[in-house]
CSV table of C-alpha atoms and ligand atoms in Angstrom, one decimal:
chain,number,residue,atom,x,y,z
G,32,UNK,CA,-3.0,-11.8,-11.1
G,33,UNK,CA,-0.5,-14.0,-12.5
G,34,UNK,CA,2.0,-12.5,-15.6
G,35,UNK,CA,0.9,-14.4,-18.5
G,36,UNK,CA,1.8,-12.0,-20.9
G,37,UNK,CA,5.0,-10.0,-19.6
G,38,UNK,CA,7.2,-9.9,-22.4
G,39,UNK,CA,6.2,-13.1,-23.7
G,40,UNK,CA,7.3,-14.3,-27.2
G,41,UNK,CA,4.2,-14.5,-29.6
G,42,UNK,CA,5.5,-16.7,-32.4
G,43,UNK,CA,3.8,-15.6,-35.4
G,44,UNK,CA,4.2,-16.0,-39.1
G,45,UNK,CA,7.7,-17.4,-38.3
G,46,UNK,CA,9.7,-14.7,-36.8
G,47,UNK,CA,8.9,-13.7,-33.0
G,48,UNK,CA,7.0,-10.7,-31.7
G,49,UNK,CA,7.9,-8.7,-28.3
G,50,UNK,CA,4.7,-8.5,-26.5
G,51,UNK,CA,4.9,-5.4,-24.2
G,52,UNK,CA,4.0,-5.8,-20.9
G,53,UNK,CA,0.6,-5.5,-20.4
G,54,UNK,CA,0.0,-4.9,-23.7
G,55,UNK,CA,-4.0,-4.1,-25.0
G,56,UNK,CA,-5.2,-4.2,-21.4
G,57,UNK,CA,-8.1,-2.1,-20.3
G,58,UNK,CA,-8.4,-0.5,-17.4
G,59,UNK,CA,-12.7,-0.2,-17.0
G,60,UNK,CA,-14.6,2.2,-14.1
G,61,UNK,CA,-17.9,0.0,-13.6
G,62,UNK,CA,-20.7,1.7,-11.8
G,63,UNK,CA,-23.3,-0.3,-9.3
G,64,UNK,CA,-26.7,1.9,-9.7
G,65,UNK,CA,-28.9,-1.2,-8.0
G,66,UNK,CA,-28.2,-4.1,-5.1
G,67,UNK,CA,-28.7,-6.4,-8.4
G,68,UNK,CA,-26.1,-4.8,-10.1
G,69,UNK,CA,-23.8,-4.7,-7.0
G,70,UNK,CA,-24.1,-8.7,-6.3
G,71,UNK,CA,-23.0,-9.2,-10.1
G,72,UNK,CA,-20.1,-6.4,-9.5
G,73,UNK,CA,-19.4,-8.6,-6.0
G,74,UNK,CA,-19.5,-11.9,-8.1
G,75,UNK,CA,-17.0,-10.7,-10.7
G,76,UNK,CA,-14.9,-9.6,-8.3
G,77,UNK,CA,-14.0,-13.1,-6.8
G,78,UNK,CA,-12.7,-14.0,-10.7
G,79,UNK,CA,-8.8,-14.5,-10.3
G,80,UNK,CA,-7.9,-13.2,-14.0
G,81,UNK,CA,-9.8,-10.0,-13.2
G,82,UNK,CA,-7.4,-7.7,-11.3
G,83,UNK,CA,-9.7,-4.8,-8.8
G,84,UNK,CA,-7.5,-2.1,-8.3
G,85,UNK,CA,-10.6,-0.9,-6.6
G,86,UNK,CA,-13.0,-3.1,-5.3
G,87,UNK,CA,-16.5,-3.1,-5.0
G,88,UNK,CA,-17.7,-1.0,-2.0
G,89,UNK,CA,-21.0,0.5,-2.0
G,90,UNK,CA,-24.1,1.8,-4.6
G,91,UNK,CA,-23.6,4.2,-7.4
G,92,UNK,CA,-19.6,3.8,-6.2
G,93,UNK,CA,-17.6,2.8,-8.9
G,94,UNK,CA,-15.4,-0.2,-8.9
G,95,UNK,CA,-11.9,0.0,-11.0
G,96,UNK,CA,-10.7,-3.5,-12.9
G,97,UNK,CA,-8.0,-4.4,-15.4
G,98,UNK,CA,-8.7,-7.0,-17.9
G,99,UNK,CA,-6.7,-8.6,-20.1
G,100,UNK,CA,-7.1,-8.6,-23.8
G,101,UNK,CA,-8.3,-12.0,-23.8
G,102,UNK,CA,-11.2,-11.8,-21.3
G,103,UNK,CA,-12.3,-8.4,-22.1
G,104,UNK,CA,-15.2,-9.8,-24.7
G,105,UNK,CA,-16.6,-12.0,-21.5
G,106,UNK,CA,-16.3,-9.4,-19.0
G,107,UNK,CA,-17.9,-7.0,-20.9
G,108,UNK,CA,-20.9,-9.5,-22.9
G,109,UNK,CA,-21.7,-10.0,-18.8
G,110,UNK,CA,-21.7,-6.2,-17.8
G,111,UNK,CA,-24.3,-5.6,-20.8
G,112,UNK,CA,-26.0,-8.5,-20.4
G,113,UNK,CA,-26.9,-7.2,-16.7
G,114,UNK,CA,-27.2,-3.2,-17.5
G,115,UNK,CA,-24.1,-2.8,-15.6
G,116,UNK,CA,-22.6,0.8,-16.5
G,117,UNK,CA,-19.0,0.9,-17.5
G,118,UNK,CA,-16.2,3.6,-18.7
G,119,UNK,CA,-12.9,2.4,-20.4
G,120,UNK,CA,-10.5,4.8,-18.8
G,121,UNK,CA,-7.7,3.3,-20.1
G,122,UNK,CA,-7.7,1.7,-24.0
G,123,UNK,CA,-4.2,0.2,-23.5
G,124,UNK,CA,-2.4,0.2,-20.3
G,125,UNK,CA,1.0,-1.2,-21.9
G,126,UNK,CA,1.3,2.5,-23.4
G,127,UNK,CA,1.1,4.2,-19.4
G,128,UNK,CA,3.5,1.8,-18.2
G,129,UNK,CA,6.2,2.2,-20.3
G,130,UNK,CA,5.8,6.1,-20.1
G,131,UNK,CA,6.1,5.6,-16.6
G,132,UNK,CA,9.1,3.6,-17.2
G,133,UNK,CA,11.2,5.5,-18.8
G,134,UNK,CA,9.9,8.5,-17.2
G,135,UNK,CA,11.5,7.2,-14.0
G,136,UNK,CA,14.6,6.1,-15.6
G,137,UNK,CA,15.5,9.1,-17.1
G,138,UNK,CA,14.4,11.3,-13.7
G,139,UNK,CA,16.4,8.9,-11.2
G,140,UNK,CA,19.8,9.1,-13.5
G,141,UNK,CA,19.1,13.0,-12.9
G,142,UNK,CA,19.4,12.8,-9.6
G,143,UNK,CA,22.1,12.4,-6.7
G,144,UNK,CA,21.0,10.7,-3.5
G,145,UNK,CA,17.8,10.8,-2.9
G,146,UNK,CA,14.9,12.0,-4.8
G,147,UNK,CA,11.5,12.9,-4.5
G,148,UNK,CA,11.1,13.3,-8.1
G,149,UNK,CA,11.1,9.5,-9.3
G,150,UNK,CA,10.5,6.4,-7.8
G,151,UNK,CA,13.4,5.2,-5.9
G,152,UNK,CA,14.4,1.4,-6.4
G,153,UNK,CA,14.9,-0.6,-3.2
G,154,UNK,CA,18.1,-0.3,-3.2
G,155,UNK,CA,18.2,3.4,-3.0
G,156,UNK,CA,15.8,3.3,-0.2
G,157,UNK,CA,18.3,1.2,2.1
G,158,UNK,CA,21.1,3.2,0.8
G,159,UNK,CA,19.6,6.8,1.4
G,160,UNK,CA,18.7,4.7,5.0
G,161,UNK,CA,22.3,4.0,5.5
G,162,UNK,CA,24.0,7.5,4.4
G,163,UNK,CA,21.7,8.9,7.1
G,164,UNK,CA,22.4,6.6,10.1
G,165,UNK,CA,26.2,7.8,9.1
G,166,UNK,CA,25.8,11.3,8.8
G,167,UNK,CA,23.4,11.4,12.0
G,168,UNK,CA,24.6,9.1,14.3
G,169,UNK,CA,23.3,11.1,17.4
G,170,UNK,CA,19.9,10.8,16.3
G,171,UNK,CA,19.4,8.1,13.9
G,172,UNK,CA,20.0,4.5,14.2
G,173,UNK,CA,19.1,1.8,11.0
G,174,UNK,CA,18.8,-1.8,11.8
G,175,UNK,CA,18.8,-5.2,9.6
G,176,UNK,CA,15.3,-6.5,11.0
G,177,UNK,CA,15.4,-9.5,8.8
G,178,UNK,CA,14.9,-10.8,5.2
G,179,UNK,CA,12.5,-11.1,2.4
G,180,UNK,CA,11.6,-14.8,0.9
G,181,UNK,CA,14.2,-13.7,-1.9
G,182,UNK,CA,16.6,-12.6,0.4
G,183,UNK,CA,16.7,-8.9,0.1
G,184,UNK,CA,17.5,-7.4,3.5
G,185,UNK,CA,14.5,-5.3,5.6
G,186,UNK,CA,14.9,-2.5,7.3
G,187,UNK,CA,14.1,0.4,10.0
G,188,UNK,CA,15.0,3.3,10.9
G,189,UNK,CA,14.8,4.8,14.6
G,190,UNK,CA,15.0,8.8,14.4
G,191,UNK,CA,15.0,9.8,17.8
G,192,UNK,CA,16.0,13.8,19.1
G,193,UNK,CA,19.2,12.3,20.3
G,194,UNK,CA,18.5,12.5,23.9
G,195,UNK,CA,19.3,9.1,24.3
G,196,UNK,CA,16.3,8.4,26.4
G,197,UNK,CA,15.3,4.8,26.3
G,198,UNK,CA,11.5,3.1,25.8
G,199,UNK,CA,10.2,6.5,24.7
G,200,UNK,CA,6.7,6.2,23.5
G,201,UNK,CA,6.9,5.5,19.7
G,202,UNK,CA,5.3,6.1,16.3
G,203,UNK,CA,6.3,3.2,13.9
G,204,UNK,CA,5.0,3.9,10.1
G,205,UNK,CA,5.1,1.3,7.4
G,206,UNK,CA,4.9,1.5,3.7
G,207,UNK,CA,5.0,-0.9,0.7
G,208,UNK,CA,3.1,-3.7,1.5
G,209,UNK,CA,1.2,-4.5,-1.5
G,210,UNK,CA,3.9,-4.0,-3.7
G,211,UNK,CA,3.0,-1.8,-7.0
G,212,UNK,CA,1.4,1.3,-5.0
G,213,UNK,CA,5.0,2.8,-5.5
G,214,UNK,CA,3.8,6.2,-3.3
G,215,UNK,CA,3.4,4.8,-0.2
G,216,UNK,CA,7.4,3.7,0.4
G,217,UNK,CA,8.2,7.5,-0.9
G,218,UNK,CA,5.7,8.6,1.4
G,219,UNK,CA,7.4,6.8,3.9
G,220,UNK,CA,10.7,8.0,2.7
G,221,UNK,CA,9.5,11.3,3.3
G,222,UNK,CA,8.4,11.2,7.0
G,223,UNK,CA,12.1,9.7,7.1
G,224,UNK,CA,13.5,12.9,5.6
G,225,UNK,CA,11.2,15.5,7.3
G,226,UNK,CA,12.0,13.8,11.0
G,227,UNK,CA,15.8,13.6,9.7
G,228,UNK,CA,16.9,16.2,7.7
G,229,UNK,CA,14.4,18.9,8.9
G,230,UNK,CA,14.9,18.4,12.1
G,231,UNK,CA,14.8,21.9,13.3
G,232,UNK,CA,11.0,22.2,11.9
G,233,UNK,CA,10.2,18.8,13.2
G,234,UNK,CA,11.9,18.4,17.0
G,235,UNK,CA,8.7,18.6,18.5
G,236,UNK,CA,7.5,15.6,17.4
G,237,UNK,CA,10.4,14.1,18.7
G,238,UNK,CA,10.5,15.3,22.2
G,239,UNK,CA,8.2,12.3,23.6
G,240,UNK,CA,8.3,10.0,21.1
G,241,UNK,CA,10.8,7.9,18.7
G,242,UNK,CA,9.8,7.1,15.3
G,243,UNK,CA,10.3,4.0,13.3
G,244,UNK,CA,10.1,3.6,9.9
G,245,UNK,CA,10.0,0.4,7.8
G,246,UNK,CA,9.2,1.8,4.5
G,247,UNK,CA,9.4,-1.1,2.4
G,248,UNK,CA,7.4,-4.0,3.9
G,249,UNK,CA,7.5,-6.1,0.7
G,250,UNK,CA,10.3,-5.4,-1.6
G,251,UNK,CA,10.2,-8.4,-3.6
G,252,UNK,CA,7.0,-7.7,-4.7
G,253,UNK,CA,8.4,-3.8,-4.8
G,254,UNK,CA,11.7,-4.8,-7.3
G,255,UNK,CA,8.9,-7.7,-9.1
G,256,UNK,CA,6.8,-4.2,-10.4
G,257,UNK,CA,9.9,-2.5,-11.4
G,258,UNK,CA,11.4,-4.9,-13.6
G,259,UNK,CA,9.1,-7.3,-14.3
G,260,UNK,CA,5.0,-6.8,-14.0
G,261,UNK,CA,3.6,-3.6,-12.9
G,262,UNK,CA,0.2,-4.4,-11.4
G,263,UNK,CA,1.9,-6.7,-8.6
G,264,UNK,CA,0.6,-6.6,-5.6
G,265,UNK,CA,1.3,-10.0,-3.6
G,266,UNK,CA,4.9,-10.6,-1.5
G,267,UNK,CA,6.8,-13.6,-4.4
G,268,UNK,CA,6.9,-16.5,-2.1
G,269,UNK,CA,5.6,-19.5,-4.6
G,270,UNK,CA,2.8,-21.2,-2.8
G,271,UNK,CA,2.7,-25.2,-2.2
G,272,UNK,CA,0.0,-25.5,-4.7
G,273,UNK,CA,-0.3,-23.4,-7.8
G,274,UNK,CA,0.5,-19.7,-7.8
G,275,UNK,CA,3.5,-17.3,-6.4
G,276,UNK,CA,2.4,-14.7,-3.8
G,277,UNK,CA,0.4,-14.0,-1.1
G,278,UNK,CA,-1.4,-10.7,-0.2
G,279,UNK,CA,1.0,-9.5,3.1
G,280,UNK,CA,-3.0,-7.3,4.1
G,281,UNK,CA,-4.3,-10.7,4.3
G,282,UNK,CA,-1.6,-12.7,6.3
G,283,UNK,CA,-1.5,-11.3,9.6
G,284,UNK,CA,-2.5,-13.5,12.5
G,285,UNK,CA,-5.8,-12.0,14.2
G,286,UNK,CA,-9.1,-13.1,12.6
G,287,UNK,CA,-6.6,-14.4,9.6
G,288,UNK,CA,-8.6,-15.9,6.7
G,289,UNK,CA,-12.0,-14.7,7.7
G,290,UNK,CA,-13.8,-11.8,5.9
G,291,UNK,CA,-12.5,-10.7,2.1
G,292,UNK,CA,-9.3,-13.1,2.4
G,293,UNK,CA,-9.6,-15.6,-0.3
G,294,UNK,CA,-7.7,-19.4,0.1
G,295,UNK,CA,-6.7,-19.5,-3.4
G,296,UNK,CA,-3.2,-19.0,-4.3
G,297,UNK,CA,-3.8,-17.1,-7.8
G,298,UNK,CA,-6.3,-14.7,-6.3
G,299,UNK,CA,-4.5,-11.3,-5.5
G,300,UNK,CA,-5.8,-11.7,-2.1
G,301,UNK,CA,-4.7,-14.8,-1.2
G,302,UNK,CA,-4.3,-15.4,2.7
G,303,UNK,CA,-1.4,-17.6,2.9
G,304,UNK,CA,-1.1,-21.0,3.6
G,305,UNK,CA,-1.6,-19.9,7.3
G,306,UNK,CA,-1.1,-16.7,9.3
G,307,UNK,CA,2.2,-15.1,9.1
G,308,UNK,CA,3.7,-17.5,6.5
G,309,UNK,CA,5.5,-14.7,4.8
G,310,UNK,CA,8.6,-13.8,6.3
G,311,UNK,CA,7.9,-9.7,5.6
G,312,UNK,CA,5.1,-10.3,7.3
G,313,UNK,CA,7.0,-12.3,10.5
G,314,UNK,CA,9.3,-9.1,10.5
G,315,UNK,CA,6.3,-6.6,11.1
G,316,UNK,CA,5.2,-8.7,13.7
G,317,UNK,CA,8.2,-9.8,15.3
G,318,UNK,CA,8.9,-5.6,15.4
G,319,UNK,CA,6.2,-4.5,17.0
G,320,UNK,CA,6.3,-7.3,19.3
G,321,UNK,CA,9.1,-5.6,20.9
G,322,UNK,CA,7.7,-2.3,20.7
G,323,UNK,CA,5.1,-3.8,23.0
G,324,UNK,CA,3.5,-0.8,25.5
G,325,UNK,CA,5.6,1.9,23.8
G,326,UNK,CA,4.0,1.8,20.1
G,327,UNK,CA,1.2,3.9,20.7
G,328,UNK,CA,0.7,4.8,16.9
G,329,UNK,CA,0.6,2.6,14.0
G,330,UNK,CA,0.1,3.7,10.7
G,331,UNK,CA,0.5,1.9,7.6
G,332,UNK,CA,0.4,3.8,4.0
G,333,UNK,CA,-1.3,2.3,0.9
G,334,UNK,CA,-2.9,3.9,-2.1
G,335,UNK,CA,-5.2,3.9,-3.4
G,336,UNK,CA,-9.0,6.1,-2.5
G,337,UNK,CA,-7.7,8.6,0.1
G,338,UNK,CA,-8.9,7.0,3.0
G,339,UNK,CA,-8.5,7.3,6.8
G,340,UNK,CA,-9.2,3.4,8.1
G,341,UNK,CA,-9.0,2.2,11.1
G,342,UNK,CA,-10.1,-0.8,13.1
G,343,UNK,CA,-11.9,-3.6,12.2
G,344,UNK,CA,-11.8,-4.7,9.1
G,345,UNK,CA,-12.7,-8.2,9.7
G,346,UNK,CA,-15.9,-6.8,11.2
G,347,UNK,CA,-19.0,-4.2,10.9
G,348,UNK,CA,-18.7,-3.4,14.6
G,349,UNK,CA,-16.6,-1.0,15.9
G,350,UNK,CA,-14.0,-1.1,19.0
G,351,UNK,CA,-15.0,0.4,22.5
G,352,UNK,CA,-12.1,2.9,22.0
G,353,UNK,CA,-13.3,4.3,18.4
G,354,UNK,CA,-13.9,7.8,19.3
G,355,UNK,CA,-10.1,8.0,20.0
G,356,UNK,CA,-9.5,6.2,16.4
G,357,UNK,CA,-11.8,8.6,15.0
G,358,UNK,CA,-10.4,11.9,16.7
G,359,UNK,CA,-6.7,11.4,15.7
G,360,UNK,CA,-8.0,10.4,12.0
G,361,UNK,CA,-10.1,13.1,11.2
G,362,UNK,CA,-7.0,15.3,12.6
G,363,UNK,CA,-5.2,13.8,9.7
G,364,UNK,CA,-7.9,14.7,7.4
G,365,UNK,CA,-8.9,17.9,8.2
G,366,UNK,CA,-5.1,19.2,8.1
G,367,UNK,CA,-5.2,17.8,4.6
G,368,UNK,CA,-8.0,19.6,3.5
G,369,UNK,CA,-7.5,22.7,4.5
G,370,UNK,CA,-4.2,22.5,3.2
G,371,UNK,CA,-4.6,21.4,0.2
G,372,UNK,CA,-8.5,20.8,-0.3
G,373,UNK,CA,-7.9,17.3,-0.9
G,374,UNK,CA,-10.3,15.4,0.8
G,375,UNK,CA,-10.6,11.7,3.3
G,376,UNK,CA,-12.7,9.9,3.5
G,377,UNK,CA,-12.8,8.6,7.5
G,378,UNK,CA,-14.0,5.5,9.3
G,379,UNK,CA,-13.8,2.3,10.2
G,380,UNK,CA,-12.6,-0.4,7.3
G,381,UNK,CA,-15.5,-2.5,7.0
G,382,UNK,CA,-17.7,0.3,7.2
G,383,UNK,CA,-16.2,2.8,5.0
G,384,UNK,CA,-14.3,0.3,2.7
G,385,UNK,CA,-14.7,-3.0,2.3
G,386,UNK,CA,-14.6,-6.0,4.7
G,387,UNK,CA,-11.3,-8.0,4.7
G,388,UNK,CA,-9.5,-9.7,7.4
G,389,UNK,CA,-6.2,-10.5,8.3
G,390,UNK,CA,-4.3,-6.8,7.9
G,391,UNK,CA,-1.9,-5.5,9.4
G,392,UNK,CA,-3.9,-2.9,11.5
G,393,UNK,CA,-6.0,-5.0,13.0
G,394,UNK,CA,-3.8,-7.1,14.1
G,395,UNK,CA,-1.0,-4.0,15.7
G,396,UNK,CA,-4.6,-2.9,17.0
G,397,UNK,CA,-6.0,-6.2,18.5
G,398,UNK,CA,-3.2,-8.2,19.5
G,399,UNK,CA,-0.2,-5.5,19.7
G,400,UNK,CA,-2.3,-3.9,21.7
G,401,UNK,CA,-1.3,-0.6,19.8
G,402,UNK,CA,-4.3,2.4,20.9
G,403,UNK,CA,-4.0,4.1,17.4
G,404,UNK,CA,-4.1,2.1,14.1
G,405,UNK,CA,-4.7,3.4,11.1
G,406,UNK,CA,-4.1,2.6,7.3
G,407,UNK,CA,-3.8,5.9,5.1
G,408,UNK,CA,-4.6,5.1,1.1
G,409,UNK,CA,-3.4,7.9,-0.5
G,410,UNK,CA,-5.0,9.5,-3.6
G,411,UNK,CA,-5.0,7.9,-6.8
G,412,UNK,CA,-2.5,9.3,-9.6
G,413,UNK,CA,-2.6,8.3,-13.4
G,414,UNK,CA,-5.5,5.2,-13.6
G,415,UNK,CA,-4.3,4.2,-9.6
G,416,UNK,CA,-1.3,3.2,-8.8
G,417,UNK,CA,0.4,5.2,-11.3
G,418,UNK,CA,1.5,8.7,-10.2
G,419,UNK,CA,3.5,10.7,-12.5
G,420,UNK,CA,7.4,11.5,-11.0
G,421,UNK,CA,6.1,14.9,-11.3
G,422,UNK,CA,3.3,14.3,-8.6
G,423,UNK,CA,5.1,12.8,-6.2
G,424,UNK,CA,6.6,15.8,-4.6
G,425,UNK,CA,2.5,16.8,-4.1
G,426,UNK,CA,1.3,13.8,-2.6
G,427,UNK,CA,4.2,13.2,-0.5
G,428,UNK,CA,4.2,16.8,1.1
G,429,UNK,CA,0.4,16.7,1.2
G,430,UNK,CA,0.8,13.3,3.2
G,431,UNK,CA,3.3,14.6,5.8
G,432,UNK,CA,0.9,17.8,6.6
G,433,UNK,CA,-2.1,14.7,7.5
G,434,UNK,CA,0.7,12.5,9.3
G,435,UNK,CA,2.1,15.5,11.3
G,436,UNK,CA,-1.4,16.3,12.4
G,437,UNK,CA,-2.5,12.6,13.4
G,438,UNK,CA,1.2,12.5,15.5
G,439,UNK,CA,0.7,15.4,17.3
G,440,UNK,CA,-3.0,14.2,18.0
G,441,UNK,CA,-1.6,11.4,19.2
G,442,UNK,CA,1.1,12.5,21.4
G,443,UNK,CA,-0.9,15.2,23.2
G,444,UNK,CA,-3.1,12.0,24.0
G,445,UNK,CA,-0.5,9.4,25.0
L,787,LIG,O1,-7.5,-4.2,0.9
L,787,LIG,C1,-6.5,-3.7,1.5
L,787,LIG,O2,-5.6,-4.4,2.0
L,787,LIG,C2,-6.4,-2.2,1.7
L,787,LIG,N1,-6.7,-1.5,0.5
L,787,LIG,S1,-5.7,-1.6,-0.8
L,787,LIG,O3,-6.4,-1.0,-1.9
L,787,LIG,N2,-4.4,-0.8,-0.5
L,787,LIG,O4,-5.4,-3.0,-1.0
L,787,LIG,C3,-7.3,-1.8,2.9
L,787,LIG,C4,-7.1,-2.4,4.2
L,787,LIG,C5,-7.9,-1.9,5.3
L,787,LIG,N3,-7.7,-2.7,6.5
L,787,LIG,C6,-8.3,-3.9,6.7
L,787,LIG,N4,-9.2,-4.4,6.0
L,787,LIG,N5,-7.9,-4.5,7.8
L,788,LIG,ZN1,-2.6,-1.6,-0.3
């Protein structure tokens, strides 16, 4: 979606207006009931200027869409012209936002270092990064692994036991690729700080494998929802024809620009002008390139549905090794529930989800030959992507209890 509206000056009656950001949007929950009603949900979908935080997946499974003031008397004449159920869960999302806003603001000039009680802005994240590759030399090493289109530098961390044994098996985690679902990097941040600075509770995890973390994937798109338009999702690389931004899940190089990728720049899942154009998405690739034969886990964390997926998503059919896919993910889930009752929902993408090619599991699956791939979307908070500061703490600690379960899994295995 592009930002018509952010902040935009609405000349009226001769003296100019502030137009908050996303001001009189609605955020609507629209229901399926009938395969009729789920080809006109599927058809809407594909409209650019509708934005599908959740997208449509199966019967009587509702779909979640933001629409802007202006279309809203369309989008809803269609969905009662075709029976289609709806909710408005959200009259005004302007009014969330800018709770959140200042929310964060006031909770990250409370805190020294880092924080699990806002939202850290990317340059705290490669800071808190850096503090700990000084304070833990022996066991931690950070390293410049290239830069975003806008320059900002991309990093990841190695937390090893400080054996200093070399190609140990490893467990690289990624977070922050579609830019405005803000928990996955601090769910990322917190495997960092678990693995680092609870060590002592952690070491086991550490005895056969290294870790690497690259918790930010996208952080232009990650600073773009901070400052500038919340609902971002794309990397902010202007395409050769009309819009900026291309969706880093549809961009990677294995079945790229099949399934669920669309070819238009100013859809929000917009493939790229071919695989791997982005440069964030170069770096995850380039990575795990080099992690070749040692990278036996990759996991990747979105929000949101809370969702266990792994491979394919470009297909219906599953891979010849998708009991072992299944095992370690259902580990993950079923330490989640009965820690915390939460519940996952496991399975393959397509099958479970939706299909869409060209993601960065597939791909660390089928061509980095990786065993174990799996994308984690975390649960939704607020009307999505929108945790409160006073969640995070929960989801992040409730994440690390399924992550711990699905590494151990893994390295009992491997
Ligand atoms: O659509 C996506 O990229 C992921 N969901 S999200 O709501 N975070 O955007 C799911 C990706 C699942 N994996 C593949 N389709 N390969
Ligand atoms: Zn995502």
């Amino acid at each position: 979606m592009e930002v018509k509206i952010l902040l935009g000056l609405l000349a009226c009656c001769g003296f100019a207006l502030v137009r908050a950001e996303l001001e009189g949007y609605k955020i609507y929950d629209v229901t399926p009931t009938n395969t009729f009603e789920q080809q006109i949900l599927e058809h809407l979908s594909k409209f650019e200027d509708y934005d599908f935080f959740h997208r449509p997946r199966a019967l009587n499974v509702s779909s979640r869409v933001m629409i802007s003031p202006e279309d809203q008397d369309d989008f809803e004449n269609t969905l009662n012209k075709f029976s289609l159920g709806f909710e408005v869960i959200n009259e005004d999302v302007s009014k969330a936002i800018h709770l959140e806003r200042s929310q964060n603001t006031l909770f990250r000039s409370m805190s020294r270092g880092v924080s699990f009680s806002s939202f850290q802005r990317f340059n705290q994240i490669n800071a808190y990064l850096d503090e700990l590759a000084a304070k833990y030399p022996n066991r931690v090493t950070v390293n410049n692994v290239g830069k975003s289109y806008e320059g900002r530098q991309i990093k990841t961390i190695t937390i090893t036991n400080g054996d200093k044994k070399a190609n140990k098996n490893v467990i690289w985690v990624d977070g922050g690729i579609h830019a405005r679902e803000w928990i996955a990097p601090a769910a990322a941040l917190y495997v960092i700080n678990q693995l680092v600075e609870n060590f002592s509770a952690n070491k086991d995890l550490l005895t056969k494998y290294d870790w690497v973390v690259m918790p930010v994937v996208n952080p232009d798109g990650y600073e773009y929802t901070h400052t500038k338009s919340r609902m971002w999702r794309k990397t902010r690389k202007p395409s050769s024809s009309s819009c900026t931004g291309t969706d880093a899940n549809r961009n990677f190089g294995f079945h790229w620009g099949e399934v669920g990728a669309s070819s238009s720049s100013c859809s929000d899942t917009f493939r790229g002008e071919k695989a791997f154009s982005e440069p964030e998405t170069q770096v995850v690739r380039d990575q795990l390139l080099k992690l070749k034969g040692r990278a036996k886990f990759y996991l990747t964390i979105h929000s949101y549905g809370n969702y266990l997926l792994y491979p394919w998503g470009w297909t219906s059919q599953l891979p010849s090794t998708v009991s072992n896919l299944d095992e370690v993910a259902k580990a993950g889930a079923n330490a989640i529930r009965s820690a915390t009752g939460t519940k996952y929902t496991v399975g393959s993408s397509t099958n479970v989800l939706y299909a869409a090619a060209g993601g960065s599991d597939d791909w660390a699956f089928g061509v980095a030959g990786i065993p174990i791939s799996i994308t984690m979307e975390l649960p939704a908070g607020g009307s999505g992507f929108d945790p409160s500061p006073s969640q995070i703490k929960p989801f992040v600690s409730e994440t690390w209890i399924g992550i711990k379960a699905m590494a151990q899994k893994v390295i009992s295995k491997y």
